[in-house]
PDB file of C-alpha atoms in Angstrom:
ATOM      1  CA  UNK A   2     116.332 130.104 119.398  1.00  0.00           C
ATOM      2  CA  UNK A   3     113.443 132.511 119.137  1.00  0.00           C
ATOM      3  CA  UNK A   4     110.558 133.314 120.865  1.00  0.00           C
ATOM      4  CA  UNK A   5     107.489 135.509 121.057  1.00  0.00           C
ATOM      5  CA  UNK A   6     109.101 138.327 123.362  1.00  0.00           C
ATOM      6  CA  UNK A   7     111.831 139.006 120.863  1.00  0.00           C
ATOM      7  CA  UNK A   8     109.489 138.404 117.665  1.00  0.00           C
ATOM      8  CA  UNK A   9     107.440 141.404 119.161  1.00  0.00           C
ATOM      9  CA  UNK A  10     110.321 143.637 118.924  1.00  0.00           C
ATOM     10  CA  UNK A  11     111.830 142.563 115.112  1.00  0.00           C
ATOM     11  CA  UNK A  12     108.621 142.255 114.121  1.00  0.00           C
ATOM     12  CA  UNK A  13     108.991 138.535 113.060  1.00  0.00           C
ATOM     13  CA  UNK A  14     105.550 136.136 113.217  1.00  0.00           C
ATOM     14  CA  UNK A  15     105.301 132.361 113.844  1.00  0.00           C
ATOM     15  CA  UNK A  16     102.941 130.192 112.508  1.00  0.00           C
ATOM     16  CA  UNK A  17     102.693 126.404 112.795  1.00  0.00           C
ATOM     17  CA  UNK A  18     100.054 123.944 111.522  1.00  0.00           C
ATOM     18  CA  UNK A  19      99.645 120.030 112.062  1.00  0.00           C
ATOM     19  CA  UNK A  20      97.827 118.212 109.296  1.00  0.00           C
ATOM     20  CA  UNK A  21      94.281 117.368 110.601  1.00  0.00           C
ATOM     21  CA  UNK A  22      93.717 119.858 113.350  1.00  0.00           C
ATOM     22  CA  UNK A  23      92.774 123.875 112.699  1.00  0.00           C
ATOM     23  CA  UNK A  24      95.060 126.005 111.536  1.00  0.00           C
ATOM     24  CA  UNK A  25      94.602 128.509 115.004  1.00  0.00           C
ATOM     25  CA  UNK A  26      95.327 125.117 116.970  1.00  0.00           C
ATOM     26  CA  UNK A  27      98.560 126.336 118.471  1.00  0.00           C
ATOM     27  CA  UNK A  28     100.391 129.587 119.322  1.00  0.00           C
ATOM     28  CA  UNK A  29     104.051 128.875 118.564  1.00  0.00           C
ATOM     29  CA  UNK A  30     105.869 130.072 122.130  1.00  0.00           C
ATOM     30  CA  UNK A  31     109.441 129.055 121.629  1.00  0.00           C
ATOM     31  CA  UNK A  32     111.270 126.718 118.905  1.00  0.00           C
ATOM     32  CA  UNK A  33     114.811 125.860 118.081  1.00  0.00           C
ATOM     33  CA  UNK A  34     115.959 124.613 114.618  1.00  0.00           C
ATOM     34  CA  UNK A  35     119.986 122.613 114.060  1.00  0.00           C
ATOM     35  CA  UNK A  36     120.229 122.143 110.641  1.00  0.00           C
ATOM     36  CA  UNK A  37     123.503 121.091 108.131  1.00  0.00           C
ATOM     37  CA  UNK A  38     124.627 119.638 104.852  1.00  0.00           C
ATOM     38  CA  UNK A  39     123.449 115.867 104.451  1.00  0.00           C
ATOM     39  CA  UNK A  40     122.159 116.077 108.171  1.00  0.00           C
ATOM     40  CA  UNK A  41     118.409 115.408 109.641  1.00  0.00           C
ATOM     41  CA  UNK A  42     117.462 118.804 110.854  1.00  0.00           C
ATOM     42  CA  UNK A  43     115.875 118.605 114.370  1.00  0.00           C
ATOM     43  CA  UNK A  44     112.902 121.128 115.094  1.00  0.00           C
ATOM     44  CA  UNK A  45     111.812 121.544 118.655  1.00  0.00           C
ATOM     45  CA  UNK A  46     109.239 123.463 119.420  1.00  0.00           C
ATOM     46  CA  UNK A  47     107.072 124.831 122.625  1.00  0.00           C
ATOM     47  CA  UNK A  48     103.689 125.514 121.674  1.00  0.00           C
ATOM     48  CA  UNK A  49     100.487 127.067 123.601  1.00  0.00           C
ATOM     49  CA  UNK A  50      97.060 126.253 122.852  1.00  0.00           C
ATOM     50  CA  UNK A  51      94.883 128.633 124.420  1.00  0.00           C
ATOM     51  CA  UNK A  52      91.128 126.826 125.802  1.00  0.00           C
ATOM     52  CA  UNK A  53      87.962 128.661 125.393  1.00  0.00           C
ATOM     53  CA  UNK A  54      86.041 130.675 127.875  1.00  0.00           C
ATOM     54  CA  UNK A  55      83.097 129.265 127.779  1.00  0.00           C
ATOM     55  CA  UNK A  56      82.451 127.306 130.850  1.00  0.00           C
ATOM     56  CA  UNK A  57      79.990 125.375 129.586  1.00  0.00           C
ATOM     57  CA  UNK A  58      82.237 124.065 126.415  1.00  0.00           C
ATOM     58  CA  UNK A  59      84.311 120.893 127.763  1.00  0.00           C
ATOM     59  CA  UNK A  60      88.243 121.737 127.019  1.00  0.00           C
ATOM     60  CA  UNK A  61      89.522 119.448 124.589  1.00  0.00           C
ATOM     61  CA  UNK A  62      93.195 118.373 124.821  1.00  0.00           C
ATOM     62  CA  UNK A  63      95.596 117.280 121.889  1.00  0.00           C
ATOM     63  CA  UNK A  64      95.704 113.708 121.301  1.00  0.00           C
ATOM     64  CA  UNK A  65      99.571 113.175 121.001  1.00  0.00           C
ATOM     65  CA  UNK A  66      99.676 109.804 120.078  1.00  0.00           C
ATOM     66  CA  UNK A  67      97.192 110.998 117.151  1.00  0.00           C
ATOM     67  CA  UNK A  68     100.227 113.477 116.532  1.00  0.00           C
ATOM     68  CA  UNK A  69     102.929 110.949 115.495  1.00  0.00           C
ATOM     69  CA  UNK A  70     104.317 111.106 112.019  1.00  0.00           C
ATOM     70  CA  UNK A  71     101.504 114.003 110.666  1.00  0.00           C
ATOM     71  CA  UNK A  72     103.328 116.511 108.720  1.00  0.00           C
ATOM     72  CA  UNK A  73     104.051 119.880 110.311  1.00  0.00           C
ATOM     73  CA  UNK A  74     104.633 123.479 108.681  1.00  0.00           C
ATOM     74  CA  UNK A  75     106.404 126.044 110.669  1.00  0.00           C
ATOM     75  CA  UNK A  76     106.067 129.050 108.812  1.00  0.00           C
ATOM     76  CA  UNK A  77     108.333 132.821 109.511  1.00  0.00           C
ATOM     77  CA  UNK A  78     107.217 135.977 108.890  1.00  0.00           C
ATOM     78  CA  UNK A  79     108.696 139.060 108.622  1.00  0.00           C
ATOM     79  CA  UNK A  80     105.002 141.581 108.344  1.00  0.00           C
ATOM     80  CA  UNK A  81     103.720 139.776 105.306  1.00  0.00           C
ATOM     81  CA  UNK A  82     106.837 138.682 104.133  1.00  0.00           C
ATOM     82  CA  UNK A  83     107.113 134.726 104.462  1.00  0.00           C
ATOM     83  CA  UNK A  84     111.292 134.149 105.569  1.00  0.00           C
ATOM     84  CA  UNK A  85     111.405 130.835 105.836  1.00  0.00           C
ATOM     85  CA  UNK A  86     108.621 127.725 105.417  1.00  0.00           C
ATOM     86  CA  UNK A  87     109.913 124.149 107.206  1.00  0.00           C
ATOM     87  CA  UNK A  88     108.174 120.967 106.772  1.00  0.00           C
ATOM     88  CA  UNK A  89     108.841 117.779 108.219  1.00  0.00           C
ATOM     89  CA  UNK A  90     106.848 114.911 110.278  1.00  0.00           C
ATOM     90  CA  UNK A  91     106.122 114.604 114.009  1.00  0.00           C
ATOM     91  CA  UNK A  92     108.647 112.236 115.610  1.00  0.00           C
ATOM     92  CA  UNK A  93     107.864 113.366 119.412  1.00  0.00           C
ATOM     93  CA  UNK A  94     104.942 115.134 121.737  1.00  0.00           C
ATOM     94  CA  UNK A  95     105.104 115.570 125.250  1.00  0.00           C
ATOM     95  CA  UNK A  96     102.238 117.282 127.365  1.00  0.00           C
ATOM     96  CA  UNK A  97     104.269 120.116 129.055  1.00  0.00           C
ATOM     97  CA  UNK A  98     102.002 121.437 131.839  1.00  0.00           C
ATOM     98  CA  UNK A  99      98.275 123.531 131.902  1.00  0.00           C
ATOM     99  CA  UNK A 100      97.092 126.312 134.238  1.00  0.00           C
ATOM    100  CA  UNK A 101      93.642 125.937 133.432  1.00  0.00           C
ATOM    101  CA  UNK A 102      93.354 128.488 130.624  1.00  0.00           C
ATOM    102  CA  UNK A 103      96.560 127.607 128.445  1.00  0.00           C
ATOM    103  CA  UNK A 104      98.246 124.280 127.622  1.00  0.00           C
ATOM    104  CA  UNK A 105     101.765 123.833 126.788  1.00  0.00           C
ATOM    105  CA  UNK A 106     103.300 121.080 123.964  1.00  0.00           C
ATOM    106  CA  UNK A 107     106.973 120.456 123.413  1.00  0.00           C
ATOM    107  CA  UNK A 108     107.034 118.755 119.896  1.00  0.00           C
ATOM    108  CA  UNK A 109     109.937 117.500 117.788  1.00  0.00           C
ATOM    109  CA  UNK A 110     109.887 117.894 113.959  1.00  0.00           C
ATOM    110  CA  UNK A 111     111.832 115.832 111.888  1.00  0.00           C
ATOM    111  CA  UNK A 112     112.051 115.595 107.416  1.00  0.00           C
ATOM    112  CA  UNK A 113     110.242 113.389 105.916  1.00  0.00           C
ATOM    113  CA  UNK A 114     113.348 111.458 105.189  1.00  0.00           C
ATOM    114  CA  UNK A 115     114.030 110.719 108.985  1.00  0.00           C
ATOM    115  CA  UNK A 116     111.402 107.600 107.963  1.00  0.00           C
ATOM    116  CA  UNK A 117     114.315 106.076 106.814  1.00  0.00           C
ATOM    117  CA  UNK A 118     115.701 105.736 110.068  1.00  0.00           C
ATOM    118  CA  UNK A 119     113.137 103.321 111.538  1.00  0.00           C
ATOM    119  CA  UNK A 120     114.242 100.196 109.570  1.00  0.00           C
ATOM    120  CA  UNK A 121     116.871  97.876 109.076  1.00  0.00           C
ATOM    121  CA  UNK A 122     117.621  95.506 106.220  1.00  0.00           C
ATOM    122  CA  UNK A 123     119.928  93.524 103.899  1.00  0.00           C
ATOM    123  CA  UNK A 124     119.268  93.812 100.293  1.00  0.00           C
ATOM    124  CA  UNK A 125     121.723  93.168  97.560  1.00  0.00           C
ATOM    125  CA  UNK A 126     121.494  95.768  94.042  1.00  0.00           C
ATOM    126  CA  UNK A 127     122.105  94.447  90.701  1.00  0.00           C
ATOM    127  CA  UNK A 128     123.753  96.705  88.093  1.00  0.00           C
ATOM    128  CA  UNK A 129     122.556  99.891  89.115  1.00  0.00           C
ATOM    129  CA  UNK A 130     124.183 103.404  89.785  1.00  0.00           C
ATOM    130  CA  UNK A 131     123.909 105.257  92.988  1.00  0.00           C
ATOM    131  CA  UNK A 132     121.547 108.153  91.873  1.00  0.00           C
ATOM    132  CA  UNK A 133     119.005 105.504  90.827  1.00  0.00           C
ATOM    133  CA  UNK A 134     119.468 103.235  94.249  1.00  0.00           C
ATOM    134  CA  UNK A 135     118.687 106.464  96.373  1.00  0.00           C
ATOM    135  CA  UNK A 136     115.490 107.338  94.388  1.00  0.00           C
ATOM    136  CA  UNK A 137     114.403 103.638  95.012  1.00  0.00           C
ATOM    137  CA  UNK A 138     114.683 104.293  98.424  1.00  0.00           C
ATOM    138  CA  UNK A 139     113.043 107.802  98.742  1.00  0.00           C
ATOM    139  CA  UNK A 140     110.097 105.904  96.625  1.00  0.00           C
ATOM    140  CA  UNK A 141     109.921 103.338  98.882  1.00  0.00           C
ATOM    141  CA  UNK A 142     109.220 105.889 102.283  1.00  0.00           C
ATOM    142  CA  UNK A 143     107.561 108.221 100.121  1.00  0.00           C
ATOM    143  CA  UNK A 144     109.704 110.899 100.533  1.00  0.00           C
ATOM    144  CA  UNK A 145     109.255 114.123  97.491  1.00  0.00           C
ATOM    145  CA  UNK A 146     112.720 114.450  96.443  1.00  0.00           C
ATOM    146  CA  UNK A 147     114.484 116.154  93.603  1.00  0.00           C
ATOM    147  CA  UNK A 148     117.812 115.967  92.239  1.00  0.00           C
ATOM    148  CA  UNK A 149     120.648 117.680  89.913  1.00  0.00           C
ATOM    149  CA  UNK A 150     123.439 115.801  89.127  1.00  0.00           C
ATOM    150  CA  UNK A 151     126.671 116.994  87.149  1.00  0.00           C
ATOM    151  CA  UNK A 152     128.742 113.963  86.690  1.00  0.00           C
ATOM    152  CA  UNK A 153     127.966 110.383  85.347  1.00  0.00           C
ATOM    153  CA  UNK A 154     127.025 107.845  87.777  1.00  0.00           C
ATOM    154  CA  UNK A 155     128.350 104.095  86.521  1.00  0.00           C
ATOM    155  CA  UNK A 156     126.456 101.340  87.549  1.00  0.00           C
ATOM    156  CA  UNK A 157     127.621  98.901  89.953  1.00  0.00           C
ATOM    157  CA  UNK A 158     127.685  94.790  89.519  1.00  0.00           C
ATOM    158  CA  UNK A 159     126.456  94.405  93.381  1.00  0.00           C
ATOM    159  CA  UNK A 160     125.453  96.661  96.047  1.00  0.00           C
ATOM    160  CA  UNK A 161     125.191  95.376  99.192  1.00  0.00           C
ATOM    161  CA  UNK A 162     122.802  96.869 102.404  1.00  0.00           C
ATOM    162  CA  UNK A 163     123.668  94.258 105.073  1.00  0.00           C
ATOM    163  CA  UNK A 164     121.671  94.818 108.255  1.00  0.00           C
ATOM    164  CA  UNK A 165     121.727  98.498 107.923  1.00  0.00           C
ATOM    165  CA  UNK A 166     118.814 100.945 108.452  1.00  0.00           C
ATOM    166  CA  UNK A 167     117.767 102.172 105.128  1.00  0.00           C
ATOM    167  CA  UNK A 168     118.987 105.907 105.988  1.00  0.00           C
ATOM    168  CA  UNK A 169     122.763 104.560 106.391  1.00  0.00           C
ATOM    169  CA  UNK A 170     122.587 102.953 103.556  1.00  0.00           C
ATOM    170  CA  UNK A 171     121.502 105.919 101.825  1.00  0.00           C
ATOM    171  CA  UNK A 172     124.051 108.380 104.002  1.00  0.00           C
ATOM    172  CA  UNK A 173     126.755 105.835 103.061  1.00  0.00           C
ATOM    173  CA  UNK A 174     126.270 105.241  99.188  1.00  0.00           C
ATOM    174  CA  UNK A 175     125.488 109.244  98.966  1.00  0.00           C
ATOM    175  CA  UNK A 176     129.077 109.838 100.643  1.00  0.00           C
ATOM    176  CA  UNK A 177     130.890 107.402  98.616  1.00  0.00           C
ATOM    177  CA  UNK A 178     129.664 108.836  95.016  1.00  0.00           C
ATOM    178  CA  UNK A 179     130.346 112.657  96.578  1.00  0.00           C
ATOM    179  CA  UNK A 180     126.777 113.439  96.693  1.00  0.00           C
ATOM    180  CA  UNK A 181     125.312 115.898  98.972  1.00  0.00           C
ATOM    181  CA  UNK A 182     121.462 116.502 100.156  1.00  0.00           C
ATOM    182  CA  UNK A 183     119.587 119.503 101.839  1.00  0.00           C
ATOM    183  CA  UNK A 184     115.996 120.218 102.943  1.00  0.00           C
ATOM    184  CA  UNK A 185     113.946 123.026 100.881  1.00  0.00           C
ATOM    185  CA  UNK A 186     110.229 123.345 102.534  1.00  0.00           C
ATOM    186  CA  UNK A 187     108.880 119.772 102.352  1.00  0.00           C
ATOM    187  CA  UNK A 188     111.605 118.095  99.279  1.00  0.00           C
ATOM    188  CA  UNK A 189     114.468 116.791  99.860  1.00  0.00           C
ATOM    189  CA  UNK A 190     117.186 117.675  96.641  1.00  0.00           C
ATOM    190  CA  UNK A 191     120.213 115.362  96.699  1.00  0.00           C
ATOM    191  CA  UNK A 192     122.783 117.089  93.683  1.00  0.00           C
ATOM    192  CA  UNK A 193     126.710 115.530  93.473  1.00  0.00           C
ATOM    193  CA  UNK A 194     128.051 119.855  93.542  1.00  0.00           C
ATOM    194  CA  UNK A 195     127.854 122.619  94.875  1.00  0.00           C
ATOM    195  CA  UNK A 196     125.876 123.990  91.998  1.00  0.00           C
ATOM    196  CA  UNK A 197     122.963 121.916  92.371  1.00  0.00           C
ATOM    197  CA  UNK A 198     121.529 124.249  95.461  1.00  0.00           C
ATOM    198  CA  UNK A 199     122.547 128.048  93.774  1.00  0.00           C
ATOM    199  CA  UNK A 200     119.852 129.664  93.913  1.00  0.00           C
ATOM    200  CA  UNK A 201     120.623 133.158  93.046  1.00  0.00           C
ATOM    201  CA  UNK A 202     119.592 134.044  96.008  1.00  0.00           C
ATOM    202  CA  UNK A 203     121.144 137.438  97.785  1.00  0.00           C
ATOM    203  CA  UNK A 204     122.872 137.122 100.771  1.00  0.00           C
ATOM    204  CA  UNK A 205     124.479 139.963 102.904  1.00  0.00           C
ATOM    205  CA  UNK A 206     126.325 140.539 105.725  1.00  0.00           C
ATOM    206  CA  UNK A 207     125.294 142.393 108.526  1.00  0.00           C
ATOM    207  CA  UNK A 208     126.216 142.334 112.159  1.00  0.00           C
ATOM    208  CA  UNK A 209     122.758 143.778 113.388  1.00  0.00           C
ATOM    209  CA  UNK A 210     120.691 141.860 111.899  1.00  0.00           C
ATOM    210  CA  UNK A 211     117.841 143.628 112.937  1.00  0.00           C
ATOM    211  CA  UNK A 212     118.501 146.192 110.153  1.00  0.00           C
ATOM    212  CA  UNK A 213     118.294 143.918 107.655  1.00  0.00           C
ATOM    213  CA  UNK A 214     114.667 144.139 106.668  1.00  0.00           C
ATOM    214  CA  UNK A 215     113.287 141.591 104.128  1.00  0.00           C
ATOM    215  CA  UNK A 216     116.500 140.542 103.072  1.00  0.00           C
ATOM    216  CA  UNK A 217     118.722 136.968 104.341  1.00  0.00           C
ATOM    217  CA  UNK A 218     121.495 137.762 106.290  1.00  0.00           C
ATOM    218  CA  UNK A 219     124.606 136.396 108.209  1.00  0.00           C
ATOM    219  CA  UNK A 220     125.454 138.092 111.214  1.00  0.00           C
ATOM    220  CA  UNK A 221     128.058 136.304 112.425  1.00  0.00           C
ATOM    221  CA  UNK A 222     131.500 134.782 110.934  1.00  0.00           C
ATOM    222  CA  UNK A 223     134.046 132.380 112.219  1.00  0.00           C
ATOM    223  CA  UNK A 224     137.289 131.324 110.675  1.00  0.00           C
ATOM    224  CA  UNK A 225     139.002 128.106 111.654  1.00  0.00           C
ATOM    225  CA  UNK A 226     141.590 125.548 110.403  1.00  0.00           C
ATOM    226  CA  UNK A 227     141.487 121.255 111.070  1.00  0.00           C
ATOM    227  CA  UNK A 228     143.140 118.280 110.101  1.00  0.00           C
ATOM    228  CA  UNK A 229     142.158 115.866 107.417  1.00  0.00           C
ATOM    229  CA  UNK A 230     143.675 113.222 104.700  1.00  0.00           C
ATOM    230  CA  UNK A 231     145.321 114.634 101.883  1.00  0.00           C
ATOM    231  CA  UNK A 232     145.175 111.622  99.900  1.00  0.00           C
ATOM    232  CA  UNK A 233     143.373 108.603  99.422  1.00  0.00           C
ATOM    233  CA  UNK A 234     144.199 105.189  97.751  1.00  0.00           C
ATOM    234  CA  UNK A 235     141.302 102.934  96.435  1.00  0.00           C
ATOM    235  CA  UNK A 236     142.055  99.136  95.604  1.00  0.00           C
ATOM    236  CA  UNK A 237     140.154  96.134  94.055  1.00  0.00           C
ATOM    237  CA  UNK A 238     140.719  92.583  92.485  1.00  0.00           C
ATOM    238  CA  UNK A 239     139.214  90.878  89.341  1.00  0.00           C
ATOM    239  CA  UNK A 240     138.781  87.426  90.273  1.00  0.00           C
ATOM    240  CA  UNK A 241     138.708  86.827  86.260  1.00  0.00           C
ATOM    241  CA  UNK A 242     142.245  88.308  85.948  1.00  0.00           C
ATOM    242  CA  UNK A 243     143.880  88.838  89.290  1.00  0.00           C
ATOM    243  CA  UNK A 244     147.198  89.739  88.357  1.00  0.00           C
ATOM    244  CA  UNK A 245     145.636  93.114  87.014  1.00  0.00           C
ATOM    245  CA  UNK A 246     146.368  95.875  89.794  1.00  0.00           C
ATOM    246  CA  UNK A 247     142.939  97.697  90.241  1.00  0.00           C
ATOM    247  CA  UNK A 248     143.705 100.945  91.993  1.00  0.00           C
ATOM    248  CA  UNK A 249     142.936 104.500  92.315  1.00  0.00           C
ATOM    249  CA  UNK A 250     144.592 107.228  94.257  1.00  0.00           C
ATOM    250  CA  UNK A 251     143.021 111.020  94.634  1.00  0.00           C
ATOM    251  CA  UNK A 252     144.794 114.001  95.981  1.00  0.00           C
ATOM    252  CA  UNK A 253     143.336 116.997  97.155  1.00  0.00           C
ATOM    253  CA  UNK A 254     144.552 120.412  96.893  1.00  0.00           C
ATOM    254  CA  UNK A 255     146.429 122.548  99.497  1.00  0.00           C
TER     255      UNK A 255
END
């Protein structure tokens, strides 16, 4: 979490901007930002709008059901230096308290492709491949997208969405083929390895981050071990010849 007190001192600056209001509409107070692989990030934000000082000038407050689902840019700074640029949609906007001269917001930004979440459906796919299913669906909630994929993709006889929101479906069929997605300013890029999001970026570590001027750092590490299946066993049947044994087994490494 940052906020303005400690931006003062690294010399970081916020910036955020709604479609359709000014850009000087709101003074970014406090926000916190959960982000992984093939997850929804969740942006929540406390923001200040500052009222004139005119007397005579009625104050104007922030519509917030006018709010909903307009796209949202929180932009970092570091002087001039842009760090970091997310974009997603409004999901949520509460009213958060005024003392007369300054208004508070609490907002909650979600990517575009949190759309997908608001549905449900049953649909049945006719010899297609996965890749070309998911761009159907980011079509369909207009969602700008981008993909690099490695490996070949078969098509399928029948896919089958039964009574699932079209983000499951999508989180499900992504998982099965081994594909991956992650949020770069407003597109989502969906790639089936690792390679699809090197960006030749440098990345360093430092433990005071603070000393890392205009340059991405980590600043802290942990190590850790888990549990999980070593191997896993895939069968089918062929109704046209069903004494053929359809399986597949994988093992991973270590």
């Amino acid at each position: 979490m940052m906020n303005m007190l400690s931006s003062a001192k690294s010399g970081l600056r916020f910036t955020f901007q709604v479609a359709g209001l000014p850009e000087d509409t709101f003074s970014v107070g406090e926000f916190s930002l959960q982000e992984g692989l093939s997850e929804l990030f969740t942006l929540n934000l406390t923001l200040v709008k500052t009222h004139t000082l005119n007397p005579f000038k009625p104050q104007t407050e922030v519509d917030l059901t006018a709010l909903l689902m307009q796209e949202a840019v929180l932009q970092i700074f570091n002087g001039e230096l842009e760090q970091r640029k997310i974009t997603g949609i409004i999901s949520h906007a509460d009213w958060a308290g005024t003392d007369g001269n300054k208004t508070l917001y609490t907002l909650t930004v979600r990517p575009a492709l949190w759309r997908l979440t608001l549905n449900q459906d049953s649909r049945i796919f006719h010899q297609q491949n996965v890749p070309a299913i998911l761009n159907g669906l980011l079509k369909k909630h207009r969602v700008r997208a981008d993909s690099k994929l490695y490996d070949t993709h078969q098509d399928r006889e029948y896919v089958t969405q039964k009574r699932e929101s079209d983000y499951a479906f999508f989180n499900r069929l992504a998982a099965e083929e081994g594909i991956s997605f992650w949020f770069e300013d407003e597109t989502a890029f969906f790639s089936d390895s690792h390679l699809g999001m090197t960006a030749g970026l440098p990345l360093v570590y430092s433990p005071q981050p603070e000393t890392a001027h205009g340059m991405d750092a980590i600043y802290q590490v942990r190590l850790g071990v888990g549990m999980s299946p070593q191997r896993s066993l895939h069968k089918d049947f062929n109704y046209d010849n069903p004494r053929y044994h359809l399986s597949h087994m994988e093992s991973s490494e270590g």
